[in-house]
CSV table of C-alpha atoms and ligand atoms in Angstrom, one decimal:
chain,number,residue,atom,x,y,z
A,1,MET,CA,112.0,94.1,98.7
A,2,LYS,CA,108.4,95.2,97.7
A,3,ILE,CA,105.1,93.6,97.4
A,4,HIS,CA,101.9,93.6,95.6
A,5,GLU,CA,98.7,95.9,96.9
A,6,TYR,CA,96.3,92.9,97.3
A,7,GLN,CA,99.3,91.3,99.6
A,8,ALA,CA,99.7,94.9,101.5
A,9,LYS,CA,96.2,94.7,101.9
A,10,GLU,CA,96.2,91.2,103.4
A,11,LEU,CA,98.6,92.5,106.0
A,12,PHE,CA,96.4,95.5,106.9
A,13,LYS,CA,93.9,93.2,107.4
A,14,GLN,CA,95.5,91.4,109.9
A,15,TYR,CA,96.3,94.7,111.7
A,16,GLY,CA,92.9,95.9,111.8
A,17,ILE,CA,93.1,98.2,109.1
A,18,LYS,CA,89.9,98.5,106.3
A,19,VAL,CA,90.4,98.2,103.2
A,20,PRO,CA,87.5,97.3,100.6
A,21,ASN,CA,86.3,93.8,99.4
A,22,SER,CA,88.1,92.5,96.9
A,23,LYS,CA,89.3,89.3,95.0
A,24,LEU,CA,92.4,88.6,93.3
A,25,CYS,CA,92.1,87.2,89.3
A,26,GLU,CA,95.1,85.8,87.6
A,27,ARG,CA,93.3,83.9,84.8
A,28,ARG,CA,91.4,85.6,82.0
A,29,GLU,CA,88.5,82.3,82.5
A,30,ASP,CA,88.0,83.2,86.1
A,31,ILE,CA,87.0,87.4,85.5
A,32,GLU,CA,83.3,86.4,84.9
A,33,THR,CA,82.6,84.0,87.9
A,34,ILE,CA,84.6,86.4,90.2
A,35,LEU,CA,82.7,89.6,89.0
A,36,LYS,CA,79.4,87.8,89.5
A,37,THR,CA,79.9,87.8,92.9
A,38,MET,CA,81.1,91.1,93.4
A,39,LYS,CA,78.9,94.3,94.3
A,40,MET,CA,78.8,97.1,91.5
A,41,PRO,CA,80.5,99.4,90.4
A,42,CYS,CA,83.8,98.2,91.0
A,43,VAL,CA,87.3,99.1,90.5
A,44,ILE,CA,89.9,96.7,88.6
A,45,LYS,CA,93.4,97.3,89.5
A,46,ALA,CA,96.6,95.9,87.7
A,47,GLN,CA,99.0,94.4,90.2
A,48,VAL,CA,102.5,95.7,89.1
A,49,HIS,CA,105.1,96.6,91.5
A,50,SER,CA,105.0,100.6,90.0
A,51,GLY,CA,103.7,103.5,91.5
A,52,ALA,CA,101.4,105.5,89.3
A,53,ARG,CA,98.9,102.6,88.0
A,54,GLY,CA,96.1,105.0,87.7
A,55,LYS,CA,98.1,107.5,85.1
A,56,ALA,CA,99.0,104.9,83.5
A,57,GLY,CA,95.9,103.1,82.8
A,58,GLY,CA,96.2,100.4,85.2
A,59,VAL,CA,93.3,101.2,87.7
A,60,LYS,CA,89.7,101.9,86.2
A,61,LEU,CA,86.0,102.3,87.6
A,62,ALA,CA,83.5,100.1,86.1
A,63,ALA,CA,79.9,100.7,86.6
A,64,ASN,CA,78.2,97.5,86.0
A,65,TYR,CA,79.0,94.0,85.1
A,66,GLU,CA,79.1,94.1,81.7
A,67,GLU,CA,81.4,97.0,81.8
A,68,ALA,CA,83.7,95.3,84.4
A,69,VAL,CA,84.1,92.2,82.4
A,70,LYS,CA,85.0,94.0,79.5
A,71,VAL,CA,87.8,96.3,81.5
A,72,ALA,CA,89.2,93.7,83.7
A,73,ASP,CA,89.9,91.8,80.4
A,74,SER,CA,91.6,94.7,78.9
A,75,ILE,CA,93.9,95.3,82.2
A,76,LEU,CA,94.9,91.4,82.6
A,77,GLY,CA,97.6,90.7,80.1
A,78,MET,CA,98.2,94.7,79.6
A,79,GLU,CA,101.8,96.2,79.0
A,80,LEU,CA,101.9,99.0,81.6
A,81,LYS,CA,104.2,102.0,81.2
A,82,SER,CA,106.3,102.3,84.5
A,83,LYS,CA,108.6,105.2,85.5
A,84,GLN,CA,111.3,102.6,86.9
A,85,ALA,CA,111.2,99.4,84.6
A,86,GLY,CA,109.8,100.2,81.3
A,87,LEU,CA,106.9,98.1,80.0
A,88,LYS,CA,105.5,95.6,82.7
A,89,LYS,CA,103.3,92.9,81.9
A,90,VAL,CA,100.4,92.8,84.4
A,91,ASN,CA,99.9,88.9,85.3
A,92,LYS,CA,97.5,90.0,88.3
A,93,ILE,CA,94.5,92.1,88.6
A,94,LEU,CA,92.8,92.8,92.1
A,95,ILE,CA,88.8,93.1,91.7
A,96,GLU,CA,87.9,95.6,94.1
A,97,GLU,CA,84.2,96.9,95.3
A,98,GLY,CA,83.9,100.8,94.5
A,99,ILE,CA,83.9,102.9,97.5
A,100,ASP,CA,82.0,106.3,97.6
A,101,ILE,CA,84.8,108.9,98.2
A,102,GLU,CA,84.5,111.7,100.1
A,103,LYS,CA,88.0,112.7,100.7
A,104,GLU,CA,91.3,111.3,99.7
A,105,LEU,CA,94.1,111.6,102.0
A,106,TYR,CA,97.8,110.8,102.1
A,107,LEU,CA,99.5,108.7,104.6
A,108,SER,CA,102.6,107.2,105.3
A,109,LEU,CA,104.9,105.7,107.6
A,110,THR,CA,108.9,105.8,106.6
A,111,PHE,CA,112.3,106.0,107.5
A,112,ASP,CA,113.6,109.4,108.6
A,113,ARG,CA,117.3,108.9,108.7
A,114,ALA,CA,118.5,112.0,109.7
A,115,ASN,CA,116.6,111.8,112.8
A,116,GLU,CA,116.9,107.7,113.4
A,117,SER,CA,113.5,107.7,113.9
A,118,ILE,CA,110.3,106.7,111.9
A,119,ALA,CA,108.0,109.3,110.5
A,120,MET,CA,104.8,110.1,109.8
A,121,ILE,CA,103.7,111.7,106.9
A,122,VAL,CA,100.1,112.9,106.2
A,123,SER,CA,98.4,115.2,103.9
A,124,THR,CA,94.6,115.9,103.2
A,125,GLN,CA,95.6,116.3,99.6
A,126,GLY,CA,96.1,112.6,98.8
A,127,GLY,CA,95.2,110.9,95.5
A,128,MET,CA,97.3,110.4,92.3
A,129,ASP,CA,98.8,113.7,92.4
A,130,ILE,CA,100.8,113.8,95.6
A,131,GLU,CA,104.2,114.4,94.2
A,132,GLU,CA,102.7,117.6,92.8
A,133,VAL,CA,101.4,118.7,96.1
A,134,ALA,CA,104.9,117.7,97.2
A,135,LYS,CA,106.5,120.0,94.9
A,136,ASN,CA,103.8,123.1,94.7
A,137,SER,CA,102.4,123.0,97.9
A,138,PRO,CA,104.7,121.4,100.3
A,139,GLU,CA,102.5,123.3,103.4
A,140,LYS,CA,100.1,120.9,102.9
A,141,ILE,CA,102.2,118.2,104.1
A,142,TYR,CA,102.7,117.4,107.6
A,143,THR,CA,105.6,115.5,108.6
A,144,GLN,CA,106.1,114.3,112.3
A,145,GLN,CA,108.9,112.2,114.1
A,146,ILE,CA,107.4,109.3,115.7
A,147,GLY,CA,108.9,109.4,119.2
A,148,ASN,CA,107.9,107.8,122.6
A,149,ASP,CA,105.4,110.4,123.5
A,150,PHE,CA,104.1,110.6,120.2
A,151,ASN,CA,100.2,111.0,119.8
A,152,PRO,CA,99.1,111.3,116.4
A,153,ILE,CA,95.8,112.9,117.4
A,154,LYS,CA,97.4,116.2,118.1
A,155,ILE,CA,98.6,116.3,114.6
A,156,ILE,CA,95.5,115.1,112.8
A,157,GLU,CA,93.4,117.3,114.8
A,158,LYS,CA,95.1,120.4,113.3
A,159,MET,CA,94.2,119.1,109.8
A,160,GLY,CA,90.5,119.9,110.3
A,161,PHE,CA,88.7,116.6,110.9
A,162,ASN,CA,86.2,116.4,113.1
A,163,GLU,CA,86.8,114.1,116.6
A,164,ASP,CA,85.2,111.1,115.1
A,165,ILE,CA,87.1,111.0,111.9
A,166,SER,CA,90.5,111.9,113.6
A,167,GLU,CA,89.9,109.4,115.9
A,168,LYS,CA,90.0,106.7,113.1
A,169,ILE,CA,92.6,108.0,111.3
A,170,ALA,CA,95.1,108.1,114.4
A,171,ASN,CA,94.0,104.7,115.1
A,172,ILE,CA,95.2,103.7,111.9
A,173,VAL,CA,98.4,105.6,112.1
A,174,LYS,CA,98.8,103.1,115.5
A,175,LYS,CA,98.3,100.0,113.4
A,176,LEU,CA,100.7,101.0,110.7
A,177,TYR,CA,103.3,101.8,113.2
A,178,LYS,CA,103.1,98.6,114.7
A,179,LEU,CA,102.8,96.4,111.4
A,180,THR,CA,106.1,99.1,110.9
A,181,ILE,CA,108.3,97.6,113.7
A,182,GLU,CA,107.0,94.2,113.6
A,183,LYS,CA,107.5,93.1,109.9
A,184,ASP,CA,110.3,95.6,109.7
A,185,ALA,CA,109.0,97.8,106.8
A,186,LEU,CA,110.7,100.6,105.4
A,187,LEU,CA,108.0,102.3,103.9
A,188,VAL,CA,104.3,101.8,104.6
A,189,GLU,CA,102.1,104.3,102.4
A,190,ILE,CA,98.5,104.6,101.9
A,191,ASN,CA,97.4,106.7,98.7
A,192,PRO,CA,94.8,107.1,99.6
A,193,LEU,CA,93.3,106.8,102.5
A,194,VAL,CA,90.0,107.5,102.0
A,195,ILE,CA,87.0,109.0,103.7
A,196,THR,CA,83.8,107.6,102.6
A,197,LYS,CA,80.4,109.4,102.4
A,198,GLN,CA,79.2,107.1,105.5
A,199,ASN,CA,82.1,108.7,107.4
A,200,GLU,CA,84.5,105.6,107.5
A,201,VAL,CA,88.2,105.4,106.7
A,202,ILE,CA,89.4,102.9,104.5
A,203,ALA,CA,92.6,102.3,102.9
A,204,ILE,CA,92.1,101.7,98.9
A,205,ASP,CA,95.7,101.6,98.0
A,206,ALA,CA,98.7,100.0,100.0
A,207,LYS,CA,102.0,100.0,99.5
A,208,ILE,CA,104.7,98.6,101.8
A,209,ASN,CA,108.4,98.0,101.4
A,210,PHE,CA,110.5,95.6,103.5
A,211,ASP,CA,114.3,95.9,105.0
A,212,ASP,CA,116.1,93.6,102.7
A,213,ASN,CA,118.3,92.8,105.5
A,214,ALA,CA,116.0,92.0,108.1
A,215,LEU,CA,114.1,89.3,105.6
A,216,PHE,CA,115.8,86.5,107.6
A,217,ARG,CA,113.5,86.9,110.5
A,218,HIS,CA,110.2,87.2,108.2
A,219,GLU,CA,109.9,83.8,106.6
A,220,GLU,CA,106.1,85.1,105.9
A,221,ILE,CA,107.0,87.9,103.8
A,222,LEU,CA,109.9,86.4,102.2
A,223,LEU,CA,107.1,84.3,100.6
A,224,LEU,CA,105.4,87.4,99.0
A,225,LYS,CA,108.4,87.9,96.9
A,226,ASP,CA,106.9,87.7,93.4
A,227,GLU,CA,110.2,87.2,91.7
A,228,SER,CA,108.4,87.9,88.4
A,229,GLU,CA,108.9,91.8,89.4
A,230,GLU,CA,112.6,91.4,89.9
A,231,ASN,CA,114.9,92.5,87.4
A,232,PRO,CA,116.2,88.7,86.2
A,233,LEU,CA,119.8,89.5,86.6
A,234,GLU,CA,119.6,91.0,90.0
A,235,LEU,CA,117.3,88.0,90.8
A,236,GLN,CA,120.3,85.5,89.7
A,237,ALA,CA,122.6,87.5,91.6
A,238,GLN,CA,121.1,87.1,94.7
A,239,LYS,CA,120.6,83.6,94.5
A,240,GLU,CA,124.3,83.5,93.7
A,241,GLY,CA,125.4,85.4,96.8
A,242,LEU,CA,126.5,88.8,94.7
A,243,ASN,CA,126.0,91.5,95.4
A,244,TYR,CA,124.6,93.2,92.0
A,245,ILE,CA,122.9,96.1,90.9
A,246,LYS,CA,121.7,96.5,87.7
A,247,LEU,CA,122.7,100.6,86.0
A,248,ASP,CA,122.4,102.2,82.6
A,249,GLY,CA,125.7,102.4,81.2
A,250,THR,CA,128.1,100.3,79.1
A,251,ILE,CA,131.0,99.6,80.9
A,252,GLY,CA,130.6,96.5,82.8
A,253,CYS,CA,132.4,96.3,86.4
A,254,MET,CA,133.7,93.8,88.7
A,255,VAL,CA,135.1,94.8,92.1
A,256,ASN,CA,135.7,93.4,95.0
A,257,GLY,CA,134.2,95.7,98.1
A,258,ALA,CA,131.7,98.1,98.2
A,259,GLY,CA,134.1,101.1,98.8
A,260,LEU,CA,136.3,100.1,95.8
A,261,ALA,CA,133.4,99.4,94.0
A,262,MET,CA,131.7,103.1,94.2
A,263,ALA,CA,135.5,104.6,93.4
A,264,THR,CA,135.7,102.4,90.4
A,265,MET,CA,132.6,103.9,89.3
A,266,ASP,CA,133.9,107.2,89.4
A,267,VAL,CA,137.0,106.3,87.7
A,268,ILE,CA,135.0,105.2,84.7
A,269,ARG,CA,133.0,108.7,84.9
A,270,ILE,CA,136.3,110.3,84.7
A,271,ALA,CA,137.0,108.5,81.7
A,272,GLY,CA,134.0,109.7,80.1
A,273,LYS,CA,131.6,106.5,80.4
A,274,GLU,CA,129.2,105.2,82.6
A,275,ALA,CA,129.2,102.1,84.8
A,276,ALA,CA,126.7,99.0,83.7
A,277,ASN,CA,126.1,97.6,87.1
A,278,PHE,CA,127.5,97.6,90.5
A,279,LEU,CA,129.0,94.0,91.4
A,280,ASP,CA,131.2,93.4,94.5
A,281,VAL,CA,132.2,89.8,94.6
A,282,GLY,CA,133.3,90.1,98.2
A,283,GLY,CA,136.4,89.4,99.8
A,284,GLY,CA,136.7,85.3,100.2
A,285,ALA,CA,135.5,85.1,96.4
A,286,GLY,CA,137.2,82.0,94.9
A,287,SER,CA,138.1,81.3,91.0
A,288,GLU,CA,134.3,79.8,90.6
A,289,LYS,CA,132.4,82.6,92.0
A,290,ILE,CA,134.5,84.9,89.8
A,291,GLU,CA,133.6,83.1,87.1
A,292,LYS,CA,129.7,82.8,88.0
A,293,ALA,CA,130.2,86.7,88.6
A,294,PHE,CA,132.0,87.5,85.0
A,295,ARG,CA,129.1,85.4,83.5
A,296,LEU,CA,126.4,87.4,84.8
A,297,LEU,CA,128.1,90.9,84.1
A,298,ILE,CA,128.5,89.9,80.3
A,299,SER,CA,124.7,88.8,80.0
A,300,ASP,CA,123.9,92.6,80.3
A,301,LYS,CA,123.5,93.5,76.5
A,302,ASN,CA,124.4,97.1,77.0
A,303,ILE,CA,127.9,96.4,77.8
A,304,GLU,CA,130.5,97.3,75.4
A,305,ALA,CA,133.5,96.6,77.9
A,306,VAL,CA,134.5,95.1,81.1
A,307,PHE,CA,136.7,96.4,83.7
A,308,ILE,CA,137.9,94.2,86.6
A,309,ASN,CA,139.6,96.3,89.6
A,310,ILE,CA,140.3,93.9,92.2
A,311,PHE,CA,142.6,94.6,95.5
A,312,GLY,CA,144.1,90.9,96.2
A,313,GLY,CA,144.0,90.6,100.1
A,314,ILE,CA,141.9,87.5,100.7
A,315,LEU,CA,140.7,87.4,97.1
A,316,ARG,CA,144.3,86.2,95.4
A,317,CYS,CA,144.9,87.8,92.5
A,318,ASP,CA,145.5,84.0,90.5
A,319,PHE,CA,142.5,83.0,91.8
A,320,LEU,CA,140.9,85.8,90.2
A,321,ALA,CA,142.6,85.4,86.9
A,322,GLU,CA,141.6,81.7,86.7
A,323,GLY,CA,138.0,82.6,87.1
A,324,VAL,CA,138.0,85.2,84.5
A,325,LYS,CA,140.0,83.3,82.1
A,326,ASN,CA,138.0,80.5,82.5
A,327,ALA,CA,134.3,82.2,82.0
A,328,ILE,CA,135.9,84.0,79.0
A,329,GLN,CA,137.1,80.6,77.6
A,330,ASN,CA,133.6,78.8,78.1
A,331,LEU,CA,131.8,82.0,77.0
A,332,ASN,CA,133.2,83.1,73.7
A,333,ILE,CA,133.1,86.7,74.1
A,334,ASN,CA,134.2,89.5,72.4
A,335,VAL,CA,134.0,92.6,74.3
A,336,ALA,CA,137.4,94.5,75.7
A,337,VAL,CA,138.5,93.2,79.2
A,338,ILE,CA,140.8,95.7,81.0
A,339,VAL,CA,142.3,94.5,84.4
A,340,ARG,CA,144.0,95.8,87.0
A,341,MET,CA,144.8,93.9,90.0
A,342,GLU,CA,147.0,94.6,92.9
A,343,GLY,CA,147.9,92.6,95.8
A,344,THR,CA,148.6,88.9,96.8
A,345,ASN,CA,150.5,87.3,93.8
A,346,LYS,CA,149.4,89.7,91.4
A,347,GLU,CA,152.4,88.7,89.1
A,348,ILE,CA,151.0,85.1,89.0
A,349,GLY,CA,147.8,86.4,87.9
A,350,ALA,CA,149.2,88.8,85.4
A,351,LYS,CA,150.7,85.7,83.5
A,352,ILE,CA,147.9,83.4,83.7
A,353,LEU,CA,146.0,86.2,81.8
A,354,ASN,CA,149.1,87.0,79.3
A,355,ASP,CA,149.6,83.3,78.8
A,356,SER,CA,146.3,82.5,78.2
A,357,GLY,CA,145.8,83.3,74.4
A,358,LEU,CA,142.9,85.7,75.0
A,359,LYS,CA,142.8,89.3,74.8
A,360,PHE,CA,143.2,91.2,78.0
A,361,THR,CA,144.4,94.4,78.6
A,362,VAL,CA,146.3,94.5,81.9
A,363,VAL,CA,146.8,97.8,83.2
A,364,LYS,CA,149.2,98.9,85.9
A,365,ASP,CA,147.3,101.5,87.7
A,366,LEU,CA,144.2,103.7,87.7
A,367,ASN,CA,145.8,106.3,85.4
A,368,GLU,CA,146.4,103.7,82.7
A,369,ALA,CA,143.0,102.4,82.9
A,370,ILE,CA,141.3,105.6,82.5
A,371,GLU,CA,143.4,106.0,79.3
A,372,VAL,CA,142.2,102.6,77.8
A,373,ILE,CA,138.4,102.8,79.0
A,374,ARG,CA,138.4,106.5,77.2
A,375,LYS,CA,139.6,105.0,74.0
A,376,ILE,CA,136.5,102.5,73.7
B,401,GDP,P1,97.6,104.3,92.1
B,401,GDP,O1,97.6,105.2,90.9
B,401,GDP,O2,98.8,103.2,91.7
B,401,GDP,O3,98.5,104.8,92.8
B,401,GDP,O4,96.7,103.6,92.6
B,401,GDP,P2,95.2,104.0,93.1
B,401,GDP,O5,94.8,102.3,93.8
B,401,GDP,O6,95.8,104.7,94.4
B,401,GDP,O7,94.1,104.4,92.5
B,401,GDP,C1,94.3,105.7,91.9
B,401,GDP,C2,93.0,106.1,92.0
B,401,GDP,O8,92.0,105.8,91.7
B,401,GDP,C3,92.5,106.6,93.3
B,401,GDP,O9,93.3,108.1,93.7
B,401,GDP,C4,91.1,107.1,93.5
B,401,GDP,O10,90.8,108.4,92.7
B,401,GDP,C5,90.4,106.1,92.4
B,401,GDP,N1,90.0,104.7,92.7
B,401,GDP,C6,90.5,103.5,93.6
B,401,GDP,N2,89.5,102.7,93.8
B,401,GDP,C7,88.3,103.8,94.0
B,401,GDP,C8,86.9,103.2,94.7
B,401,GDP,O11,86.8,102.1,94.9
B,401,GDP,N3,86.2,104.3,94.1
B,401,GDP,C9,86.2,105.4,93.3
B,401,GDP,N4,85.3,106.3,93.2
B,401,GDP,N5,87.7,105.7,93.1
B,401,GDP,C10,88.4,104.7,93.5
B,402,MN,MN1,97.9,105.2,95.4
């Protein structure tokens, strides 16, 4: 789960990491009142779940009050280009007092799965072009696993800072580590972490991703979820207990079991098409849940056909057939539906579908499924 910069900065404050003075603004009519209380120059920052806001025009410096009003007015409500999600409407801005930047660093803690540990990544080349640095001069980025004897100061001193600054950075690393562990974060990133002209070290950006599987023990984090930032179909799926991820292809698929879902996506590929989603209805689904899942699936506008590939064990094929039949009857849809069922009550399931008067293609195996999907 992702949160906004302003929320991440609140958490930083709780952990004693310095951030600039700032105020959140959600309504146009509050812009002037808020700006009157802020020191100038200031920075206006779009609050959307997307990296590279700076490059997309979502972070702007304003020298004085009048300019700040203009900039705030233009960013609040704008549509910001985001790599991951197309255009995103800016519903909130963070108004922040400007910092005199001497140097921009990059600092993050993230999971190093291969080594089963958390890794610290740090670079003196922080700022908006960190991806370029990673590509063109990877030697400027230091990575260090955090183990029991971890002492960040050893690495940081090697980077050429004086003792005072090294200590300040090392302190921030320790606090970030505490936050990562206590809140079950998967990524905590400060880019840039800034050394100011006054020799302070301040986080002027903040990004935190949390482990969804640990949210059950962090009510306070769950409260930070901004539903307007989530994919609406995925959000609905979460509420209905379905394991759904939206993808870019045109063949909707419904499957039980994550492994079968992956195999099914391969099958769709072999047939020359791409999956429109990943949808695992789980083992224990009844016909009602199947109906819900099917509705969700076809509310994706990109879909040209649906492929249902179910191994009927705990989920019986007749339940599946009932659910799909009901969904189609109630929805009046006209995309092709290809069904492959295997396992418990598969004959009854096939009969329900064939007798429904609706158009299904019940295939006998995956080879036949491939042939049918290829012709769509
Ligand atoms: P991002 O593009 O979404 O990562 O947004 P950031 O919050 O990292 O801001 C982008 C850039 O704006 C930073 O790398 C800084 O160069 C600049 N910036 C942000 N806040 C300040 C500030 O208070 N003072 C100055 N001078 N520059 C800032
Ligand atoms: Mn940044």
